[in-house]
Short mmCIF file of N, CA and C in Angstrom, two decimals:
data_model
loop_
_atom_site.label_atom_id
_atom_site.label_comp_id
_atom_site.label_asym_id
_atom_site.label_seq_id
_atom_site.Cartn_x
_atom_site.Cartn_y
_atom_site.Cartn_z
N MET A 1 -63.03 0.80 62.15
CA MET A 1 -63.03 2.19 62.50
C MET A 1 -61.85 2.25 64.12
N LYS A 2 -61.00 3.14 64.03
CA LYS A 2 -60.07 3.05 65.14
C LYS A 2 -60.50 4.32 66.14
N THR A 3 -60.67 3.82 67.31
CA THR A 3 -61.03 5.00 68.39
C THR A 3 -59.60 5.56 68.86
N VAL A 4 -59.78 6.74 69.02
CA VAL A 4 -58.53 7.42 69.71
C VAL A 4 -58.92 7.86 71.27
N SER A 5 -58.35 7.59 71.98
CA SER A 5 -58.56 8.18 73.28
C SER A 5 -57.60 9.30 73.79
N LEU A 6 -58.25 10.48 73.95
CA LEU A 6 -57.34 11.64 74.27
C LEU A 6 -57.51 11.95 75.87
N THR A 7 -56.50 12.21 76.62
CA THR A 7 -56.76 12.59 77.99
C THR A 7 -57.07 14.11 77.88
N VAL A 8 -57.56 14.56 79.00
CA VAL A 8 -58.08 16.03 79.15
C VAL A 8 -56.87 17.06 78.70
N PRO A 9 -55.53 16.98 79.13
CA PRO A 9 -54.57 17.81 78.68
C PRO A 9 -54.37 17.92 77.42
N GLU A 10 -54.52 16.56 76.59
CA GLU A 10 -54.23 16.33 75.06
C GLU A 10 -55.50 16.93 74.37
N LEU A 11 -56.56 16.80 74.95
CA LEU A 11 -57.74 17.20 74.38
C LEU A 11 -57.80 18.77 74.35
N ASP A 12 -57.44 19.40 75.43
CA ASP A 12 -57.31 20.76 75.60
C ASP A 12 -56.36 21.33 74.51
N LYS A 13 -55.28 20.74 74.54
CA LYS A 13 -54.02 21.15 73.64
C LYS A 13 -54.60 21.16 72.10
N LYS A 14 -55.29 20.03 71.87
CA LYS A 14 -55.77 19.95 70.20
C LYS A 14 -56.80 20.89 70.33
N LEU A 15 -57.68 21.21 71.08
CA LEU A 15 -58.62 22.24 70.89
C LEU A 15 -58.12 23.71 70.80
N ARG A 16 -57.22 24.03 71.58
CA ARG A 16 -56.43 25.19 71.47
C ARG A 16 -55.59 25.32 70.08
N GLU A 17 -55.32 24.31 69.57
CA GLU A 17 -54.52 24.35 68.26
C GLU A 17 -55.41 24.52 67.18
N MET A 18 -56.78 23.99 67.34
CA MET A 18 -57.87 24.18 66.43
C MET A 18 -58.35 25.55 66.50
N TYR A 19 -58.48 26.10 67.71
CA TYR A 19 -58.97 27.44 67.89
C TYR A 19 -57.84 28.45 67.25
N ASN A 20 -56.65 28.19 67.39
CA ASN A 20 -55.64 29.13 67.29
C ASN A 20 -55.53 29.21 65.75
N SER A 21 -55.77 27.86 65.02
CA SER A 21 -55.70 27.93 63.72
C SER A 21 -56.79 28.73 63.19
N ARG A 22 -57.90 28.72 63.45
CA ARG A 22 -59.03 29.23 62.93
C ARG A 22 -59.06 30.64 63.18
N LEU A 23 -58.52 30.97 64.29
CA LEU A 23 -58.35 32.58 64.45
C LEU A 23 -57.34 32.94 63.60
N ALA A 24 -56.20 32.55 63.54
CA ALA A 24 -55.14 33.09 62.51
C ALA A 24 -55.86 33.12 61.09
N GLU A 25 -56.76 32.18 60.63
CA GLU A 25 -57.24 32.33 59.31
C GLU A 25 -58.34 33.54 59.29
N THR A 26 -59.05 33.68 60.38
CA THR A 26 -59.83 34.88 60.53
C THR A 26 -59.26 36.19 60.39
N ASN A 27 -58.15 36.11 61.35
CA ASN A 27 -57.34 37.49 61.25
C ASN A 27 -56.79 37.57 59.86
N ASN A 28 -56.39 36.82 59.04
CA ASN A 28 -55.75 36.92 57.78
C ASN A 28 -56.85 37.27 56.93
N GLU A 29 -57.97 36.92 56.96
CA GLU A 29 -59.25 37.29 56.07
C GLU A 29 -59.40 38.73 56.39
N THR A 30 -59.58 39.09 57.75
CA THR A 30 -59.85 40.61 58.24
C THR A 30 -58.81 41.63 57.74
N LEU A 31 -57.38 40.95 57.78
CA LEU A 31 -56.16 41.94 57.46
C LEU A 31 -56.55 42.14 55.98
N LYS A 32 -56.69 41.08 55.18
CA LYS A 32 -56.91 41.41 53.74
C LYS A 32 -58.13 42.55 53.39
N LYS A 33 -59.24 42.26 54.12
CA LYS A 33 -60.25 43.09 53.79
C LYS A 33 -59.90 44.71 54.41
N VAL A 34 -59.16 44.94 55.46
CA VAL A 34 -58.59 46.04 55.86
C VAL A 34 -57.75 46.98 54.80
N ARG A 35 -56.64 45.95 54.27
CA ARG A 35 -55.88 46.33 53.15
C ARG A 35 -56.54 46.83 52.04
N HIS A 36 -57.70 46.14 51.65
CA HIS A 36 -58.23 46.34 50.50
C HIS A 36 -59.00 47.76 50.38
N ALA A 37 -59.63 47.92 51.82
CA ALA A 37 -60.37 49.08 52.13
C ALA A 37 -59.37 50.25 51.86
N LEU A 38 -58.41 50.17 52.69
CA LEU A 38 -57.03 51.12 52.55
C LEU A 38 -57.05 51.39 51.22
N VAL A 39 -56.41 50.52 50.46
CA VAL A 39 -55.97 50.76 49.16
C VAL A 39 -57.10 51.58 48.24
N GLU A 40 -58.28 51.01 48.29
CA GLU A 40 -59.21 51.59 47.50
C GLU A 40 -59.70 52.95 48.08
N THR A 41 -59.76 53.31 49.29
CA THR A 41 -59.79 54.72 49.92
C THR A 41 -58.81 55.65 49.18
N ILE A 42 -57.49 55.28 49.39
CA ILE A 42 -56.45 55.91 49.02
C ILE A 42 -56.38 56.45 47.49
N LYS A 43 -56.71 55.36 46.70
CA LYS A 43 -56.88 55.50 45.28
C LYS A 43 -58.05 56.33 45.00
N ASN A 44 -59.31 56.12 45.50
CA ASN A 44 -60.42 56.96 45.16
C ASN A 44 -60.97 57.94 45.80
N ASP A 45 -60.63 58.32 47.03
CA ASP A 45 -61.23 59.22 47.92
C ASP A 45 -60.27 60.30 48.38
N LEU A 46 -58.93 60.21 47.98
CA LEU A 46 -58.01 61.11 48.88
C LEU A 46 -57.69 62.15 47.44
N THR A 47 -57.28 63.46 47.85
CA THR A 47 -56.86 64.31 46.93
C THR A 47 -55.39 63.86 46.27
N GLU A 48 -54.93 64.39 45.35
CA GLU A 48 -53.64 63.93 44.70
C GLU A 48 -52.63 64.35 45.84
N ARG A 49 -52.87 65.45 46.31
CA ARG A 49 -51.77 65.66 47.39
C ARG A 49 -51.88 65.02 48.64
N GLN A 50 -52.89 64.51 48.91
CA GLN A 50 -53.13 63.59 50.00
C GLN A 50 -52.47 62.36 49.78
N LYS A 51 -52.93 61.75 48.66
CA LYS A 51 -52.29 60.46 48.31
C LYS A 51 -50.74 60.56 48.23
N GLU A 52 -50.21 61.62 47.72
CA GLU A 52 -48.85 61.78 47.57
C GLU A 52 -47.97 61.79 49.00
N THR A 53 -48.73 62.57 49.78
CA THR A 53 -48.25 62.73 51.17
C THR A 53 -48.42 61.22 51.99
N VAL A 54 -49.57 60.76 51.75
CA VAL A 54 -49.60 59.53 52.58
C VAL A 54 -48.61 58.46 52.09
N ILE A 55 -48.26 58.38 50.79
CA ILE A 55 -47.49 57.30 50.25
C ILE A 55 -46.11 57.80 50.81
N LEU A 56 -45.60 59.01 50.52
CA LEU A 56 -44.33 59.42 50.98
C LEU A 56 -44.22 59.04 52.65
N TYR A 57 -45.08 59.45 53.45
CA TYR A 57 -44.81 59.25 54.79
C TYR A 57 -45.20 57.78 55.14
N TYR A 58 -46.33 56.95 54.81
CA TYR A 58 -46.37 55.72 55.48
C TYR A 58 -45.73 54.70 54.55
N TYR A 59 -45.53 54.75 53.39
CA TYR A 59 -44.96 53.81 52.39
C TYR A 59 -43.40 53.81 52.00
N LYS A 60 -43.12 55.23 51.97
CA LYS A 60 -41.71 55.45 51.86
C LYS A 60 -40.82 55.76 53.24
N LYS A 61 -41.56 55.98 54.16
CA LYS A 61 -41.25 56.20 55.51
C LYS A 61 -40.32 57.39 55.50
N MET A 62 -40.88 58.53 54.96
CA MET A 62 -39.98 59.79 54.93
C MET A 62 -40.69 60.77 56.15
N THR A 63 -39.75 61.66 56.70
CA THR A 63 -40.14 62.34 57.70
C THR A 63 -41.08 63.58 57.05
N MET A 64 -41.77 64.07 57.98
CA MET A 64 -42.56 65.29 57.47
C MET A 64 -41.63 66.52 56.78
N ALA A 65 -40.45 66.68 57.53
CA ALA A 65 -39.39 67.77 56.81
C ALA A 65 -39.10 67.24 55.54
N GLU A 66 -38.81 65.97 55.32
CA GLU A 66 -38.28 65.39 54.02
C GLU A 66 -39.40 65.81 52.86
N ILE A 67 -40.60 65.37 53.33
CA ILE A 67 -41.75 65.48 52.52
C ILE A 67 -42.00 67.04 52.25
N ALA A 68 -41.71 67.81 53.12
CA ALA A 68 -42.15 69.18 53.04
C ALA A 68 -40.89 69.87 51.85
N ASP A 69 -39.80 69.23 51.94
CA ASP A 69 -38.72 69.67 50.95
C ASP A 69 -39.02 69.35 49.47
N ILE A 70 -39.61 68.13 49.54
CA ILE A 70 -40.03 67.45 48.00
C ILE A 70 -40.92 68.18 47.49
N LEU A 71 -41.92 68.63 48.19
CA LEU A 71 -43.10 69.31 47.96
C LEU A 71 -43.20 70.65 47.86
N GLY A 72 -42.05 71.06 48.62
CA GLY A 72 -42.04 72.75 48.54
C GLY A 72 -42.98 73.41 49.55
N VAL A 73 -43.34 72.69 50.42
CA VAL A 73 -44.21 73.51 51.39
C VAL A 73 -43.69 73.17 52.80
N ASN A 74 -44.25 73.93 53.70
CA ASN A 74 -43.94 74.15 55.23
C ASN A 74 -44.27 72.59 55.87
N VAL A 75 -43.54 72.28 56.94
CA VAL A 75 -43.80 71.01 57.38
C VAL A 75 -45.52 71.00 58.34
N SER A 76 -45.65 72.16 58.73
CA SER A 76 -47.14 72.47 59.20
C SER A 76 -48.17 71.84 58.00
N THR A 77 -47.94 72.22 56.78
CA THR A 77 -48.91 71.85 55.65
C THR A 77 -48.60 70.53 55.48
N VAL A 78 -47.54 69.62 55.48
CA VAL A 78 -47.53 68.36 55.42
C VAL A 78 -48.49 67.70 56.50
N SER A 79 -48.44 68.22 57.97
CA SER A 79 -48.88 67.63 58.99
C SER A 79 -50.58 67.84 58.89
N ARG A 80 -50.91 68.96 58.31
CA ARG A 80 -52.27 69.20 58.11
C ARG A 80 -52.93 68.40 56.93
N THR A 81 -52.03 68.13 55.97
CA THR A 81 -52.41 67.38 54.87
C THR A 81 -52.55 65.90 55.36
N LEU A 82 -51.75 65.33 55.83
CA LEU A 82 -51.79 63.84 56.70
C LEU A 82 -52.96 63.81 57.67
N ALA A 83 -53.16 64.99 58.53
CA ALA A 83 -54.45 64.95 59.40
C ALA A 83 -55.46 64.77 58.64
N ARG A 84 -55.88 65.49 57.62
CA ARG A 84 -57.02 65.37 56.60
C ARG A 84 -57.20 64.11 55.91
N ALA A 85 -55.81 63.58 55.53
CA ALA A 85 -56.14 62.40 54.96
C ALA A 85 -56.47 61.30 55.75
N ARG A 86 -55.89 61.12 57.01
CA ARG A 86 -56.22 60.32 58.06
C ARG A 86 -57.69 60.23 58.21
N LYS A 87 -58.30 61.48 58.46
CA LYS A 87 -59.73 61.58 58.70
C LYS A 87 -60.48 61.21 57.61
N ASN A 88 -60.16 61.44 56.32
CA ASN A 88 -60.76 60.83 55.08
C ASN A 88 -60.71 59.40 55.14
N ILE A 89 -59.48 58.84 55.47
CA ILE A 89 -59.48 57.44 55.20
C ILE A 89 -60.48 56.76 56.57
N CYS A 90 -60.46 57.45 57.51
CA CYS A 90 -61.48 56.81 58.62
C CYS A 90 -62.84 56.93 58.37
N ASP A 91 -63.20 58.16 57.78
CA ASP A 91 -64.39 58.31 57.45
C ASP A 91 -64.99 57.44 56.25
N ARG A 92 -64.27 57.16 55.40
CA ARG A 92 -64.60 56.35 54.19
C ARG A 92 -64.57 54.75 54.46
N THR A 93 -63.37 54.34 55.25
CA THR A 93 -63.31 52.97 55.56
C THR A 93 -64.21 52.32 56.43
N LYS A 94 -64.99 53.20 57.34
CA LYS A 94 -65.72 52.59 58.10
C LYS A 94 -66.96 52.00 57.47
N TYR A 95 -67.38 52.54 56.28
CA TYR A 95 -68.35 51.96 55.48
C TYR A 95 -68.08 50.49 54.96
N TYR A 96 -66.81 50.17 55.05
CA TYR A 96 -66.45 48.76 54.50
C TYR A 96 -66.78 47.62 55.73
N PHE A 97 -67.07 48.15 56.80
CA PHE A 97 -67.20 47.22 57.83
C PHE A 97 -68.41 47.08 58.57
N TYR A 98 -69.32 48.16 58.33
CA TYR A 98 -70.56 48.25 59.05
C TYR A 98 -71.77 48.14 57.95
#
């Protein structure tokens, strides 16, 4: 068996690398859980109008004015719909993590 001697700075560097690697792995797992919770909530817990508005705003990167034109509603209606959707998402996703 070969013995490897590490100086304190080398050991510190190795420990930091191991910690950062594990932290990145944990963050990736957490991110996957968050994404899954968001997708499930959007699919199952939002109204059709809320789904459509969330997809256009967050995924298609459209402005509220553009969404209002497409849906044939006022910008304030789009704003309220997004606010309600965000509240629903927050209310529902907290159960995935507690």
